PDB file of C-alpha atoms in Angstrom:
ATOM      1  CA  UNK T   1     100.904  91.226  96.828  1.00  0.00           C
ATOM      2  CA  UNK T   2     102.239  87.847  97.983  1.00  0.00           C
ATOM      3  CA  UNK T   3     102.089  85.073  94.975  1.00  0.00           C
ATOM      4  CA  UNK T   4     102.233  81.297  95.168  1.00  0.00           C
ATOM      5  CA  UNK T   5     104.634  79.673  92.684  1.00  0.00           C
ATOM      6  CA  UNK T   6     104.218  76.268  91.814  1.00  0.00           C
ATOM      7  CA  UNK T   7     107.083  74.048  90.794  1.00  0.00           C
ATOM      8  CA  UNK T   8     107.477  70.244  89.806  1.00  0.00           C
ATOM      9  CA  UNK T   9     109.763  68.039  91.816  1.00  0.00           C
ATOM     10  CA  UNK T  10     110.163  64.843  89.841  1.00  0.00           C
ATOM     11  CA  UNK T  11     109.756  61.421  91.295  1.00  0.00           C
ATOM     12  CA  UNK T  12     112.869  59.271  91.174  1.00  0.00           C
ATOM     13  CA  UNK T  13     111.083  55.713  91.138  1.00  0.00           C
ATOM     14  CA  UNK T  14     110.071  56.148  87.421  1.00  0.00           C
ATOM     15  CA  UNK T  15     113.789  56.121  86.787  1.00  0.00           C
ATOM     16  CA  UNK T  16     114.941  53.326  88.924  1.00  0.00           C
ATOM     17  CA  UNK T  17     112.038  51.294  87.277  1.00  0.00           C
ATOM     18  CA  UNK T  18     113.381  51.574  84.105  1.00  0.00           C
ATOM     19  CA  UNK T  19     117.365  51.117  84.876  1.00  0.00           C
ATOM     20  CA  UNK T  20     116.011  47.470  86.580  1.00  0.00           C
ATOM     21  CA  UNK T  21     113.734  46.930  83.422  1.00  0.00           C
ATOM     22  CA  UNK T  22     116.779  47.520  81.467  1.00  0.00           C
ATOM     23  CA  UNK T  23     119.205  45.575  83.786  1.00  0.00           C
ATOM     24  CA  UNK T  24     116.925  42.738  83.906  1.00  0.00           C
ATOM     25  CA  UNK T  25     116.312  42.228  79.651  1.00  0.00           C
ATOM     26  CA  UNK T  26     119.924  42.732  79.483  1.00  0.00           C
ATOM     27  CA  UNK T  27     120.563  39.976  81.779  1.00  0.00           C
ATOM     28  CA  UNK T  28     117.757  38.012  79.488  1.00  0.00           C
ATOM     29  CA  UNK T  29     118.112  39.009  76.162  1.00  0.00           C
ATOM     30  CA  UNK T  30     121.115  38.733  73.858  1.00  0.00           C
ATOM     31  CA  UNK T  31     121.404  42.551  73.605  1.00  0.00           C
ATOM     32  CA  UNK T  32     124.266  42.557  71.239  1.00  0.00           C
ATOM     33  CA  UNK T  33     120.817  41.799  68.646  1.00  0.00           C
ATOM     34  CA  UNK T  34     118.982  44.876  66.990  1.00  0.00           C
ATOM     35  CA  UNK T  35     115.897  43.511  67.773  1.00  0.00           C
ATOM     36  CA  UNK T  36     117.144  42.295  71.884  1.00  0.00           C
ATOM     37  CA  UNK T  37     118.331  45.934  71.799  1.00  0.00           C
ATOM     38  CA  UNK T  38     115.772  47.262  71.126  1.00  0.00           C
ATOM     39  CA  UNK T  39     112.908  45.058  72.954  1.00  0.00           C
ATOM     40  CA  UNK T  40     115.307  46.533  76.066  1.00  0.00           C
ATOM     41  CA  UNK T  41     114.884  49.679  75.273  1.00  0.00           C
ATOM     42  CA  UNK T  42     111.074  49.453  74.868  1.00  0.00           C
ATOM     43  CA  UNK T  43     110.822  47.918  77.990  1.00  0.00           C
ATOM     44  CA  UNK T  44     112.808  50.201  80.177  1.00  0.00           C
ATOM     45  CA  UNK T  45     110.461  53.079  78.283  1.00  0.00           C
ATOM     46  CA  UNK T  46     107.338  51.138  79.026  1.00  0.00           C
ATOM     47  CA  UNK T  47     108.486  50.791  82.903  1.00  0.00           C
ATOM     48  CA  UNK T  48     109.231  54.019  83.627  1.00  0.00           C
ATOM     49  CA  UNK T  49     106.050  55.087  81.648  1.00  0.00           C
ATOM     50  CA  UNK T  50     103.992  52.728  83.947  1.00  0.00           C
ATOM     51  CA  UNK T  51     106.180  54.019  87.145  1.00  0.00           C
ATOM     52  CA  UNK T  52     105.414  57.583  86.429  1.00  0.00           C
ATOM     53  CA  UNK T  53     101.785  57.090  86.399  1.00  0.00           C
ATOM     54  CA  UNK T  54     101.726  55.352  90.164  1.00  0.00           C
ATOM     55  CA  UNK T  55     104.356  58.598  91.479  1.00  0.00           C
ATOM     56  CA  UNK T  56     103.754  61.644  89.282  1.00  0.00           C
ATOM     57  CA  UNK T  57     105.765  64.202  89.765  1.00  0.00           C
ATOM     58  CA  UNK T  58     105.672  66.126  93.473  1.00  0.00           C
ATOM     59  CA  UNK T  59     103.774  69.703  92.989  1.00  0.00           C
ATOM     60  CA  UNK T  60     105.773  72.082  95.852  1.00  0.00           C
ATOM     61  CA  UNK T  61     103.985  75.647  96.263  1.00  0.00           C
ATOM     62  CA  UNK T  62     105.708  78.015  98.390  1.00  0.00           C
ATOM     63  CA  UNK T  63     104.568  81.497  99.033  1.00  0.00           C
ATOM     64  CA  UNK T  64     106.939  85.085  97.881  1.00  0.00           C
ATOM     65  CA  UNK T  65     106.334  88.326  98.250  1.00  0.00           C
ATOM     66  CA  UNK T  66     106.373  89.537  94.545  1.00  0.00           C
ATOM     67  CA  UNK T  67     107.549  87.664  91.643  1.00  0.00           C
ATOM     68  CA  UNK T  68     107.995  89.922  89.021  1.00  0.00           C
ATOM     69  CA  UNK T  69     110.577  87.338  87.086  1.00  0.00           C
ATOM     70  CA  UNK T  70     113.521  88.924  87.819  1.00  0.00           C
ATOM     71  CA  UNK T  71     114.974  88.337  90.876  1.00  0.00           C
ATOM     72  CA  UNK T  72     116.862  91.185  92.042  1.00  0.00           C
ATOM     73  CA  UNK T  73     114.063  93.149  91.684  1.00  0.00           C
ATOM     74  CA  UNK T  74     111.996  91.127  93.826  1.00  0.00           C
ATOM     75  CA  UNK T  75     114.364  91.350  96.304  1.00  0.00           C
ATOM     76  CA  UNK T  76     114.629  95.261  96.631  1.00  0.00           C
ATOM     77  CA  UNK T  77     110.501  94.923  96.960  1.00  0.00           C
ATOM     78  CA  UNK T  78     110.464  92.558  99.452  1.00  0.00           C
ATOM     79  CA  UNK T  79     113.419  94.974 100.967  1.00  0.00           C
ATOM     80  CA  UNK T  80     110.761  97.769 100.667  1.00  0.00           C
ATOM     81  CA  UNK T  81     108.041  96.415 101.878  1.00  0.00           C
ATOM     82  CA  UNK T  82     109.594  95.248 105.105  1.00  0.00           C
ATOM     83  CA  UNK T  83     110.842  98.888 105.583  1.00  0.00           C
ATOM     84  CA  UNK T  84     107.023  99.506 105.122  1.00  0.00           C
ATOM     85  CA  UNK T  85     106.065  97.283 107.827  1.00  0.00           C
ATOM     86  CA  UNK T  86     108.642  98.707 109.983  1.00  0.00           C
ATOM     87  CA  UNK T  87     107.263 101.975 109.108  1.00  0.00           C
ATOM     88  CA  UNK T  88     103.499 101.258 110.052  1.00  0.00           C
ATOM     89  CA  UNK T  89     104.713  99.589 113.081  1.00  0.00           C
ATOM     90  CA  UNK T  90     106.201 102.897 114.452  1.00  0.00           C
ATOM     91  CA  UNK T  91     103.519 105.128 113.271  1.00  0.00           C
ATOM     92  CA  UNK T  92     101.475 102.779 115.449  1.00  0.00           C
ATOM     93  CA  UNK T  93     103.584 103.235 118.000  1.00  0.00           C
ATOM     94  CA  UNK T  94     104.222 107.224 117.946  1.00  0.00           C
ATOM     95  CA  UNK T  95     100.631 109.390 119.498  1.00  0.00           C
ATOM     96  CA  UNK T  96     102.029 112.644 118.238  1.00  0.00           C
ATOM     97  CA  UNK T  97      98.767 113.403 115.595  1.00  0.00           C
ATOM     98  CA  UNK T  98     101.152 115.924 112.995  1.00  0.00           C
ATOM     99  CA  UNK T  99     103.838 112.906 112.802  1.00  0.00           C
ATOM    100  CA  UNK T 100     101.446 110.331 112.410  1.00  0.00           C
ATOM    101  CA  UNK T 101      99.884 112.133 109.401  1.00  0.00           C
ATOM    102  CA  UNK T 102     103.066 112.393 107.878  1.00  0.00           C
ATOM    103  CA  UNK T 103     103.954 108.769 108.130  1.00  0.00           C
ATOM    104  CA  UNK T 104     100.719 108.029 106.569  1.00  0.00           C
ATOM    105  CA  UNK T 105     101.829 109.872 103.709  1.00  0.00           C
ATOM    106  CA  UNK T 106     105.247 108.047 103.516  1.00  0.00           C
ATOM    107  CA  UNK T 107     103.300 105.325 103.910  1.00  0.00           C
ATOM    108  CA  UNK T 108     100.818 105.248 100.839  1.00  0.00           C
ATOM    109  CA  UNK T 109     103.251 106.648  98.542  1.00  0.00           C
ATOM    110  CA  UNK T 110     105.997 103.851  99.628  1.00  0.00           C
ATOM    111  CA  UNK T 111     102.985 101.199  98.896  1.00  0.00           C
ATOM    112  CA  UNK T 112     101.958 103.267  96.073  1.00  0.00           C
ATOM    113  CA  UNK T 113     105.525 102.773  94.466  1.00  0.00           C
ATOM    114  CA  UNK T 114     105.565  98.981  95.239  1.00  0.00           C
ATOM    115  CA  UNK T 115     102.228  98.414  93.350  1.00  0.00           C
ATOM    116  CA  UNK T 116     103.673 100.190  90.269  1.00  0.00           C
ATOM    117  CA  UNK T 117     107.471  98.858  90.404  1.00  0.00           C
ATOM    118  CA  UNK T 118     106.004  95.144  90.584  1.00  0.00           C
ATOM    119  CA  UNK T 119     103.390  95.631  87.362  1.00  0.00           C
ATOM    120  CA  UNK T 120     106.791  97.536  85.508  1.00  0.00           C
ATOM    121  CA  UNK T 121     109.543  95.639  86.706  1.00  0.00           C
ATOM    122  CA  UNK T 122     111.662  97.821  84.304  1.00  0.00           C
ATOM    123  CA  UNK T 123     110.703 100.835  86.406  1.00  0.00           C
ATOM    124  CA  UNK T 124     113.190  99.828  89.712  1.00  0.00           C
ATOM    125  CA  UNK T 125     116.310 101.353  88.375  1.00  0.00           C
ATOM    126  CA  UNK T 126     114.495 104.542  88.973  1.00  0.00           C
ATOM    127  CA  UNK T 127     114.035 103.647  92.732  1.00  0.00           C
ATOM    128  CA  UNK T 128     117.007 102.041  93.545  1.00  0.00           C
ATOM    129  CA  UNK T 129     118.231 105.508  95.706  1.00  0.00           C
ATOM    130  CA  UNK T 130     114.657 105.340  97.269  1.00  0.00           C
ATOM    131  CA  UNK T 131     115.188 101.614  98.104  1.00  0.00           C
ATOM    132  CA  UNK T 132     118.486 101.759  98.948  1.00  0.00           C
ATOM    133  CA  UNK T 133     118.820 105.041 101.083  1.00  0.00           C
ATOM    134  CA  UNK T 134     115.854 107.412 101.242  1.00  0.00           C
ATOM    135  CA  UNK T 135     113.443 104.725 102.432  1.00  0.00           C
ATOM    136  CA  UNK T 136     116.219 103.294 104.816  1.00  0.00           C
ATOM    137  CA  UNK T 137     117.381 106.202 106.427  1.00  0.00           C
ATOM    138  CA  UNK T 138     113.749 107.606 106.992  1.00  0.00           C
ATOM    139  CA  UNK T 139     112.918 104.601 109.124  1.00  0.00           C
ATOM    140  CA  UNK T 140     116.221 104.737 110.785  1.00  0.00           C
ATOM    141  CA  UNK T 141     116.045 108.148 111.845  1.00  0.00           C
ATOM    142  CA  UNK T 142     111.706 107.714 113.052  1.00  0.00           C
ATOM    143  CA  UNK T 143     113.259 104.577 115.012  1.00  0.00           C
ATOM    144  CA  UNK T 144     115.670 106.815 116.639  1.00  0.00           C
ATOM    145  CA  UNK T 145     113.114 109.108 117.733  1.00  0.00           C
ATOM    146  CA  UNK T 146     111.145 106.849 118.590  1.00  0.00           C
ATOM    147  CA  UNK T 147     113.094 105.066 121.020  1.00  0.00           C
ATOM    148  CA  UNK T 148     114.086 108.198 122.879  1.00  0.00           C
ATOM    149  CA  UNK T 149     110.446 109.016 122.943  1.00  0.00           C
ATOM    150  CA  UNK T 150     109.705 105.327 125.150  1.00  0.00           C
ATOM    151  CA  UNK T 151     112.707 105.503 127.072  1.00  0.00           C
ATOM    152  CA  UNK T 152     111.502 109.253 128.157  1.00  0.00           C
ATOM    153  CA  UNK T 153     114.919 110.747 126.918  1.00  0.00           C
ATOM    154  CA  UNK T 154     114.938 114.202 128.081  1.00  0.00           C
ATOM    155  CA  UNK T 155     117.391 117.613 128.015  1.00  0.00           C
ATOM    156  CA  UNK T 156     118.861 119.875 125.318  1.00  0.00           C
ATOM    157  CA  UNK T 157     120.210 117.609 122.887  1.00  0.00           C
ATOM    158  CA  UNK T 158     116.992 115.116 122.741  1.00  0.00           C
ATOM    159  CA  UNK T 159     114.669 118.005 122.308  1.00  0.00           C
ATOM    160  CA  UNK T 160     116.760 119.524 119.565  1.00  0.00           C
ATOM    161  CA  UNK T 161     116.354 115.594 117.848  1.00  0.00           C
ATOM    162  CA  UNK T 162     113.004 115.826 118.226  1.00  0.00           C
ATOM    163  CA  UNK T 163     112.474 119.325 117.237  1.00  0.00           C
ATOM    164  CA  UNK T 164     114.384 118.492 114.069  1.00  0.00           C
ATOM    165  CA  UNK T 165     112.859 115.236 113.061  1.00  0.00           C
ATOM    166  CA  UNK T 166     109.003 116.899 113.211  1.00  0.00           C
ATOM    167  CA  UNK T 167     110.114 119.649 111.343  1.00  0.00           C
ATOM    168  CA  UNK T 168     111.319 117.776 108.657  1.00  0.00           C
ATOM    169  CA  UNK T 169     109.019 114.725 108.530  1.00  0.00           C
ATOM    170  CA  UNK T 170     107.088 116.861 106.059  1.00  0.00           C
ATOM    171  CA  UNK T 171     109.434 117.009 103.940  1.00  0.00           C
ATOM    172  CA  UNK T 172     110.310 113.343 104.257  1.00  0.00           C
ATOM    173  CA  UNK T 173     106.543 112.653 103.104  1.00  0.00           C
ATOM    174  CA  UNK T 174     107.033 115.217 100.222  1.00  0.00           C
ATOM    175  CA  UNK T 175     109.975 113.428  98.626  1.00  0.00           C
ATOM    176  CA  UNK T 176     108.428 110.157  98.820  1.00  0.00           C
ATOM    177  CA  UNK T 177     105.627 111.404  96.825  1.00  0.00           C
ATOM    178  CA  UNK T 178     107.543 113.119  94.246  1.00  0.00           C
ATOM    179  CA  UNK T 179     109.531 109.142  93.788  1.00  0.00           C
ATOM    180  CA  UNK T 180     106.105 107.734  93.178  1.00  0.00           C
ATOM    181  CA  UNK T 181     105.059 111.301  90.951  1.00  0.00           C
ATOM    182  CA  UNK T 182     108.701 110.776  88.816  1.00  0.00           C
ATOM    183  CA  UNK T 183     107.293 106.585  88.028  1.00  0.00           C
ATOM    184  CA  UNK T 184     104.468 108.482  86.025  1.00  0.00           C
ATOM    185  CA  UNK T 185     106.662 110.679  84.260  1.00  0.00           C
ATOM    186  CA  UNK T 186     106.687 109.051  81.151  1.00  0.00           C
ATOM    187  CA  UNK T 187     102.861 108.344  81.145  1.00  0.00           C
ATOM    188  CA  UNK T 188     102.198 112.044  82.076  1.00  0.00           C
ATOM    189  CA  UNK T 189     103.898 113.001  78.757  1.00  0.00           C
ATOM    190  CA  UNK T 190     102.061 110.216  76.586  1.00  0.00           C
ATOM    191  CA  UNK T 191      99.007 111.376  78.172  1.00  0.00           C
ATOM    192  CA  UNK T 192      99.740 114.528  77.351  1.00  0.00           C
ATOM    193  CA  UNK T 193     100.404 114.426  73.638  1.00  0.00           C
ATOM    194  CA  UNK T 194      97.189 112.311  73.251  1.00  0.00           C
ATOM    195  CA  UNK T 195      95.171 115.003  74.957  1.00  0.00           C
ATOM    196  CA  UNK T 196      96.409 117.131  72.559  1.00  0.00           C
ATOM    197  CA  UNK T 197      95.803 115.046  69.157  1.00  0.00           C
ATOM    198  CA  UNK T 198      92.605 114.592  70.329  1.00  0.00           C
ATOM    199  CA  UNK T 199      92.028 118.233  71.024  1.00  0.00           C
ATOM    200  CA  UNK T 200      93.677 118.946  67.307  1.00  0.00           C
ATOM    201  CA  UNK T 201      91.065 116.522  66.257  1.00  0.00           C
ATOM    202  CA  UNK T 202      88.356 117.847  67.684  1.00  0.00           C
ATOM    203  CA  UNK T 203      89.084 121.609  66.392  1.00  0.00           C
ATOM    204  CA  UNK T 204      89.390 120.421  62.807  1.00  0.00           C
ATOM    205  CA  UNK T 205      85.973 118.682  62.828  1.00  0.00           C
ATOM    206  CA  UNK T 206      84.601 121.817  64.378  1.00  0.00           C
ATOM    207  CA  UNK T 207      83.638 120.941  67.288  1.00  0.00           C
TER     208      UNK T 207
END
């Protein structure tokens, strides 16, 4: 998903070349003349001309995550993402099989999401709460676990945590899936009406 963006960084010699063209023919030329004035002016042009051609401006490419051309939306995907990562890093690190499965899920519907958020930019207000909560509180809550699970964290109150985050893990995966089901919404219901102009269509000519 990562994008390189290219910009120009302009070299300054081109105009220092033509202030000391123009400093110079003052210095020679009776500049208070139309025609010194503007034998000056031609010659500061030429020199930074000639100047720009020997330093051309500096290309700078830098690598981003997403550019989508607005910014704030870039950022909440490159906030996303990183929750991904974080997510596949602790799936990773958690053995239990039923867990895992369900952090897949969370996981391809979170990427899922990012894929169609960065071709419809205009799409993100409808996953700010994902971005902003859902998505952070899910990892939160698997680090948690997590972390009691390597440190070996045992009696009532730890198995009650753990009891509690498999059992609803599920459910976790579910709601993920119905964010990246609601992005569709719209195109379900074009999709829809088309299906049935063409089958309108098709009746009519009998077939």
């Amino acid at each position: 998903m990562s994008k390189i963006i290219r910009t120009e960084k302009p070299s300054a010699l081109p105009f220092y070349a033509a202030a000391a063209a123009g400093l110079v023919l003052c210095a020679a030329l009776p500049v208070y003349k139309v025609w010194a004035l503007a034998v000056t002016l031609a010659g500061a042009a030429a020199a930074f001309a000639a100047a720009r051609r020997v330093c051309p401006p500096q290309v700078i490419e830098r690598e981003v995550p997403f550019h989508t051309g607005d910014g704030d939306v870039d950022e909440m995907l490159t906030g996303i993402q990183k929750q991904l990562d974080t997510l596949r890093a602790l799936n990773d690190a958690l053995p239990d099989p039923q867990l895992s499965a369900a952090m897949d899920r969370m996981e391809k519907a979170g990427r899922s999401i990012l894929e169609v958020v960065e071709q419809a930019p205009a799409k993100a207000k409808q996953i700010r709460r994902f971005a902003n909560y859902y998505l952070p509180d899910a990892v939160h809550v698997l680090e948690q676990y997590a972390a009691m699970a390597r440190q070996g964290v045992r009696g009532e109150n730890a198995a009650a945590v753990r009891s509690e985050v498999e059992k609803n893990v599920g459910m976790i995966a579910a709601a993920f899936e119905h964010q990246l089901d609601a992005l569709y919404a719209a195109e379900s219901m074009d999709l829809s009406a088309d299906l049935a102009v063409l089958e309108t269509l098709m009746k009519n000519q009998g077939l």
